[in-house]
XYZ file of N, CA, C and O in Angstrom:
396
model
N 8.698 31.495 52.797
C 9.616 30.725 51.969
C 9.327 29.231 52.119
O 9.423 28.564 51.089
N 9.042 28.708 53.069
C 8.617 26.953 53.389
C 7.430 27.086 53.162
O 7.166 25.891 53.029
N 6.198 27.747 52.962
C 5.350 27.543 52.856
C 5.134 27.914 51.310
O 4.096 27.499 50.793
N 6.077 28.702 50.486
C 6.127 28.571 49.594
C 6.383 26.920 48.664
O 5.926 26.495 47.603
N 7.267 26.384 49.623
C 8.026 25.576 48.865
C 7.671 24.281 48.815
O 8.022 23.349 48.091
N 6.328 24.463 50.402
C 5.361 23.170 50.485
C 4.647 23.357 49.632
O 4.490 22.354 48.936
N 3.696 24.839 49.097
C 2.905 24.899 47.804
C 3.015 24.001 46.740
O 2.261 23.107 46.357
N 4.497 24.553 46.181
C 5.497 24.158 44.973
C 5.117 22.391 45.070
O 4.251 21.866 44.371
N 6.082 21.552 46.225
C 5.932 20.179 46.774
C 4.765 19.887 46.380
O 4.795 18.895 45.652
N 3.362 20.463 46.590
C 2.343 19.818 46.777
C 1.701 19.677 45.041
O 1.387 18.563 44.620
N 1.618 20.441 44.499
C 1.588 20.965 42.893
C 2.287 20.000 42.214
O 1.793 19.490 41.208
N 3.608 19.606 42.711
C 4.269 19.119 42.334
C 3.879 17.264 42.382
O 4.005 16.406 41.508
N 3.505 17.204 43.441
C 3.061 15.868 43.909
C 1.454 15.362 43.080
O 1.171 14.252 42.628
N 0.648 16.570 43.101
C -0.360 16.051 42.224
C -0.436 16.391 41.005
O -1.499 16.345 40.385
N 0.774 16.812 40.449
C 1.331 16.040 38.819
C 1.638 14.476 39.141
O 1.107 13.426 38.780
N 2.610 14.761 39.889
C 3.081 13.208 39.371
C 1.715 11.961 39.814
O 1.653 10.938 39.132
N 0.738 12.167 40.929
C -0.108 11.056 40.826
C -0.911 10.871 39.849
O -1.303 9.774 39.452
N -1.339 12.472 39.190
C -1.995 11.989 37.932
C -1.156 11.174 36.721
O -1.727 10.419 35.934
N 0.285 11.446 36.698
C 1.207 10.860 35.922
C 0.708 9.499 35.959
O 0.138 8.918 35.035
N 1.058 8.900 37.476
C 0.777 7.523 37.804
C -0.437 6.968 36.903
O -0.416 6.242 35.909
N -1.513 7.571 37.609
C -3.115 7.013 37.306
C -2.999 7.040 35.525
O -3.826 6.285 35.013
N -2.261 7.659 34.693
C -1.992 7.243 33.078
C -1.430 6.499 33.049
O -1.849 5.654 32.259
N -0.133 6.119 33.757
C 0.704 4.784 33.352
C 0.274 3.741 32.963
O 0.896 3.018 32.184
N -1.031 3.439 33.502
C -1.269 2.139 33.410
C -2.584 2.050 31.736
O -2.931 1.196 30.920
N -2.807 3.156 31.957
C -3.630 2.996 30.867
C -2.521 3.187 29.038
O -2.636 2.808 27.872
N -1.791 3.800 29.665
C -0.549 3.996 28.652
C 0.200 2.501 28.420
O 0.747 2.050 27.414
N 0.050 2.059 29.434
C 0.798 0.460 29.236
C -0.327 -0.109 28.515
O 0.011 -0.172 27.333
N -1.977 -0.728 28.733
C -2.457 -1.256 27.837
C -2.520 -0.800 26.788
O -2.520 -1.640 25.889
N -2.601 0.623 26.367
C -2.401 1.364 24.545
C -1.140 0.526 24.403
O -1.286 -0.340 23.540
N 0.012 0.520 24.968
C 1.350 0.139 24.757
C 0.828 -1.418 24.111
O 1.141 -1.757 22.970
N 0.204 -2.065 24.792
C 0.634 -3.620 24.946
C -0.687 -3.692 23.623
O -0.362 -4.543 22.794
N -1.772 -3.146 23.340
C -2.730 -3.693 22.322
C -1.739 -2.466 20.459
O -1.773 -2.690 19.249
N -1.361 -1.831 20.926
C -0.502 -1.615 19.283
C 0.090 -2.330 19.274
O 0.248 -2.665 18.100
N 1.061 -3.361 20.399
C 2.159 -3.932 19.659
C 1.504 -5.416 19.319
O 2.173 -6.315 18.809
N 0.109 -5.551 19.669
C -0.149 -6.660 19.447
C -0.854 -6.924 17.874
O -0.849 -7.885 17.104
N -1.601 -5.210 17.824
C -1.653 -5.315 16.111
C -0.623 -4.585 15.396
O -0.693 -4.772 14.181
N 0.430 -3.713 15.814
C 1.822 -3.865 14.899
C 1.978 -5.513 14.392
O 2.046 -5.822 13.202
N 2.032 -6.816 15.878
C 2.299 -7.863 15.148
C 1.826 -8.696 14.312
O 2.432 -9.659 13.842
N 0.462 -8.293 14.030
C -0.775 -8.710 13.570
C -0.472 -8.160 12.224
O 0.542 -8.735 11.828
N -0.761 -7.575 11.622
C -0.139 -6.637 10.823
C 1.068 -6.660 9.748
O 0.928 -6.264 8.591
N 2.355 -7.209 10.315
C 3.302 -7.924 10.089
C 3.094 -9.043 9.860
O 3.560 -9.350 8.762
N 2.592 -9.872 10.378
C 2.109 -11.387 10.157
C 1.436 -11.381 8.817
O 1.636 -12.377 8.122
N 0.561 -10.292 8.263
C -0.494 -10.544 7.693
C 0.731 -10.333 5.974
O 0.680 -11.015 4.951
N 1.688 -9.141 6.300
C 2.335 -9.088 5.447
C 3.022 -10.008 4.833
O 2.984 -10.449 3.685
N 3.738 -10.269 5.871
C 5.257 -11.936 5.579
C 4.206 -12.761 5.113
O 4.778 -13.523 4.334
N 2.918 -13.080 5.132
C 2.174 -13.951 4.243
C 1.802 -13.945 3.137
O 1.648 -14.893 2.367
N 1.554 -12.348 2.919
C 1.025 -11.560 1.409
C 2.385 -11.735 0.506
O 2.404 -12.034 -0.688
N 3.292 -11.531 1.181
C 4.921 -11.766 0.598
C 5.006 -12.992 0.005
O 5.314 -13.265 -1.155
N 4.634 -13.863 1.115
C 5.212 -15.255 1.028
C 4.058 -15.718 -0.356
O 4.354 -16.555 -1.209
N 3.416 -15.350 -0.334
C 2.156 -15.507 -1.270
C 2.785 -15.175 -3.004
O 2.811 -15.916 -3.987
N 3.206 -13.848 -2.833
C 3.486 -13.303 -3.850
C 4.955 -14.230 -4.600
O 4.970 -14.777 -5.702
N 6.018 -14.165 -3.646
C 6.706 -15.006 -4.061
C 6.282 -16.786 -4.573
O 6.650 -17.501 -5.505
N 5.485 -16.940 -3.593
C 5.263 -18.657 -4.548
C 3.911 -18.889 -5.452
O 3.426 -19.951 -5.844
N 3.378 -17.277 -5.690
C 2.120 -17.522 -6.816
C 1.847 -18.879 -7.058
O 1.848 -19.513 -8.113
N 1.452 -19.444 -5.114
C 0.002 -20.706 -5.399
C -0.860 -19.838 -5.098
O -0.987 -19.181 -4.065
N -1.453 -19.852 -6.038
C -3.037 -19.298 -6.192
C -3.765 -20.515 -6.222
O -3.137 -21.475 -6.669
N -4.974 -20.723 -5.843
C -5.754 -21.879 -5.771
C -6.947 -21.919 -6.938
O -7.785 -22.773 -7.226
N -6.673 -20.755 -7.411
C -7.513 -20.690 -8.821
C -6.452 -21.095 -9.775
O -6.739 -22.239 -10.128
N -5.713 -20.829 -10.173
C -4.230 -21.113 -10.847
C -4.313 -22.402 -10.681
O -3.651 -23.001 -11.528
N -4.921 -23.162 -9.844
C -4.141 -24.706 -10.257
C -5.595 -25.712 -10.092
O -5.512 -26.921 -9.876
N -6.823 -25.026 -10.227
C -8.419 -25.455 -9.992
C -8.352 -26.583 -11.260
O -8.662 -27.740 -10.975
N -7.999 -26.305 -12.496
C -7.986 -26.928 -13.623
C -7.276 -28.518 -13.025
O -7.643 -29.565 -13.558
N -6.259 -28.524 -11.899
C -5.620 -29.972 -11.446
C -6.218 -30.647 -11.268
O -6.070 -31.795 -11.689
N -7.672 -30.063 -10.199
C -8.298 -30.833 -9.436
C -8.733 -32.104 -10.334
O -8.627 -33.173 -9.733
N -9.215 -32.185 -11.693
C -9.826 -33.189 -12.327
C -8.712 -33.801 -13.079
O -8.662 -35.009 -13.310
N -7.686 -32.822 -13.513
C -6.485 -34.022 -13.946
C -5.297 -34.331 -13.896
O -4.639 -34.987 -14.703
N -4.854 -33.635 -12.479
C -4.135 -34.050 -11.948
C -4.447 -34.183 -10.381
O -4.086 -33.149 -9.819
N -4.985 -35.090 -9.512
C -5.659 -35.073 -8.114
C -4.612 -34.717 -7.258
O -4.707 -33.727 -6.532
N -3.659 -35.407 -7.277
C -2.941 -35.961 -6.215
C -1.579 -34.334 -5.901
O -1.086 -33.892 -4.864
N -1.451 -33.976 -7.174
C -1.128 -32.275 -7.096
C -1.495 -30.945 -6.607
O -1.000 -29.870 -6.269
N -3.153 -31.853 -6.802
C -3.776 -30.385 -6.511
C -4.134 -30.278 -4.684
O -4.113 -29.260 -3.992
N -4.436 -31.635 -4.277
C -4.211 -32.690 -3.043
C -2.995 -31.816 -2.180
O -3.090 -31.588 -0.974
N -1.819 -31.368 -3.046
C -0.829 -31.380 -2.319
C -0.727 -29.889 -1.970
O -0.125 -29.387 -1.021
N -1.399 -29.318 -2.881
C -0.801 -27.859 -3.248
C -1.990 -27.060 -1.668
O -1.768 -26.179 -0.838
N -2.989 -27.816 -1.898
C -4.293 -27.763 -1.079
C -3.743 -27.467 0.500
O -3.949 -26.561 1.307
N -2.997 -28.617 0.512
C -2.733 -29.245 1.699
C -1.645 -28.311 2.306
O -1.493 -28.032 3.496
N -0.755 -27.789 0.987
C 0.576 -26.558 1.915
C -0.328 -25.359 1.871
O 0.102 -24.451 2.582
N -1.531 -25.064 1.205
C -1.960 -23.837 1.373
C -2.848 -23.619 3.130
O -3.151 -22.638 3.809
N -3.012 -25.261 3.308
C -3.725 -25.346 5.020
C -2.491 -25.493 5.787
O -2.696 -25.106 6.938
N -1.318 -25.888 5.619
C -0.326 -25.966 6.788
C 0.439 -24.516 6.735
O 0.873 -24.173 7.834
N 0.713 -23.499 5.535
C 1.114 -22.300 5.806
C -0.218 -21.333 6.633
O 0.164 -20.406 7.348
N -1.493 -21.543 6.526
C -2.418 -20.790 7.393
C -2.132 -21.294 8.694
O -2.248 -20.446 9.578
N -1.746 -22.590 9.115
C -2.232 -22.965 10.305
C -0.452 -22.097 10.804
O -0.462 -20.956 11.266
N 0.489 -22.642 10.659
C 1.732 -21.756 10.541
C 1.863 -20.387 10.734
O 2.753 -19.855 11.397
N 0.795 -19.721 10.034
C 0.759 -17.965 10.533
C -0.059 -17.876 11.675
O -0.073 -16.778 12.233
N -0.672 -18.686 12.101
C -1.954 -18.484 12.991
C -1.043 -19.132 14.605
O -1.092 -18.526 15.675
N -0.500 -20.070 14.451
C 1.091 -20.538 15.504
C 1.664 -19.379 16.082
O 1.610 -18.939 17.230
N 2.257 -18.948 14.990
C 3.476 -17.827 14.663
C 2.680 -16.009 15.660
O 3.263 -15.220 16.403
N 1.129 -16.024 15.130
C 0.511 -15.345 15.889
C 0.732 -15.436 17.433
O 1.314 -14.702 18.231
N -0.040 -16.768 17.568
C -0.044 -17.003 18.636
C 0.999 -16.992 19.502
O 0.892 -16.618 20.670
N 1.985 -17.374 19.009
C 3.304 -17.533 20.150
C 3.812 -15.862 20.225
O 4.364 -15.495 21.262
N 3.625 -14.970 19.207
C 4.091 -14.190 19.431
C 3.313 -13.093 20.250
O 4.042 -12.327 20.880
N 1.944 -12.885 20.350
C 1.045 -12.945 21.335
C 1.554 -13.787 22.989
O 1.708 -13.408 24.150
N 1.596 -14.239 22.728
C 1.854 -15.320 24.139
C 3.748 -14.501 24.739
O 3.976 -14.031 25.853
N 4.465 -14.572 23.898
C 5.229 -13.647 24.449
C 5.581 -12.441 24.530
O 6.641 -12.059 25.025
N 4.653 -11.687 24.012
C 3.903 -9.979 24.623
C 3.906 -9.989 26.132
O 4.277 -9.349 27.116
N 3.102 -11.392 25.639
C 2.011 -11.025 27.319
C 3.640 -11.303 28.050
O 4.092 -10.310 28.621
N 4.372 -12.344 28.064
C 5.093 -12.925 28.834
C 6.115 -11.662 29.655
O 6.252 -11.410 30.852
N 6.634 -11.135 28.606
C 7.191 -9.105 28.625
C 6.212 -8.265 29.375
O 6.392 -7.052 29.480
């Protein structure tokens, strides 16, 4: 009966270390999906954000020669919303890791 039950114990014990020795590889699968779940998301809220303010940069190519200073501008929010998603990446990356 105890030597039964050390069997059982022992069976029992090398489940759970193999359990262990996955944890950790289960945590990096864990930690690289949620980093392209957020990747992913990011890429959307931009395609969105896109769709809603149809600046297209072909759509407004005709400015460049007669109207400068429009097309100057339109240019200029289409580089501060990239640099903005690429932030927004980053910080949210940066507090993955921080979790």
């Amino acid at each position: 009966e105890v030597r039964q039950e050390q069997s059982t114990l022992k069976s029992e014990l090398q489940v759970l270390k193999a359990s262990v020795a996955n944890l950790g590889i289960l945590k990096h699968e864990s930690f690289r999906l949620q980093r392209d779940l957020l990747q992913e998301r990011t890429k959307v809220r931009a395609l969105s954000e896109e769709l809603e303010n149809q600046m297209n940069v072909h759509r407004w190519r005709k400015l460049e020669g007669s109207d400068p200073t429009t097309y100057n501008m339109i240019t200029r929010t289409h580089t501060l919303q990239k640099q903005l998603i690429r932030r927004t990446e980053e910080v949210a990356e940066k507090d993955l890791m921080i979790q």
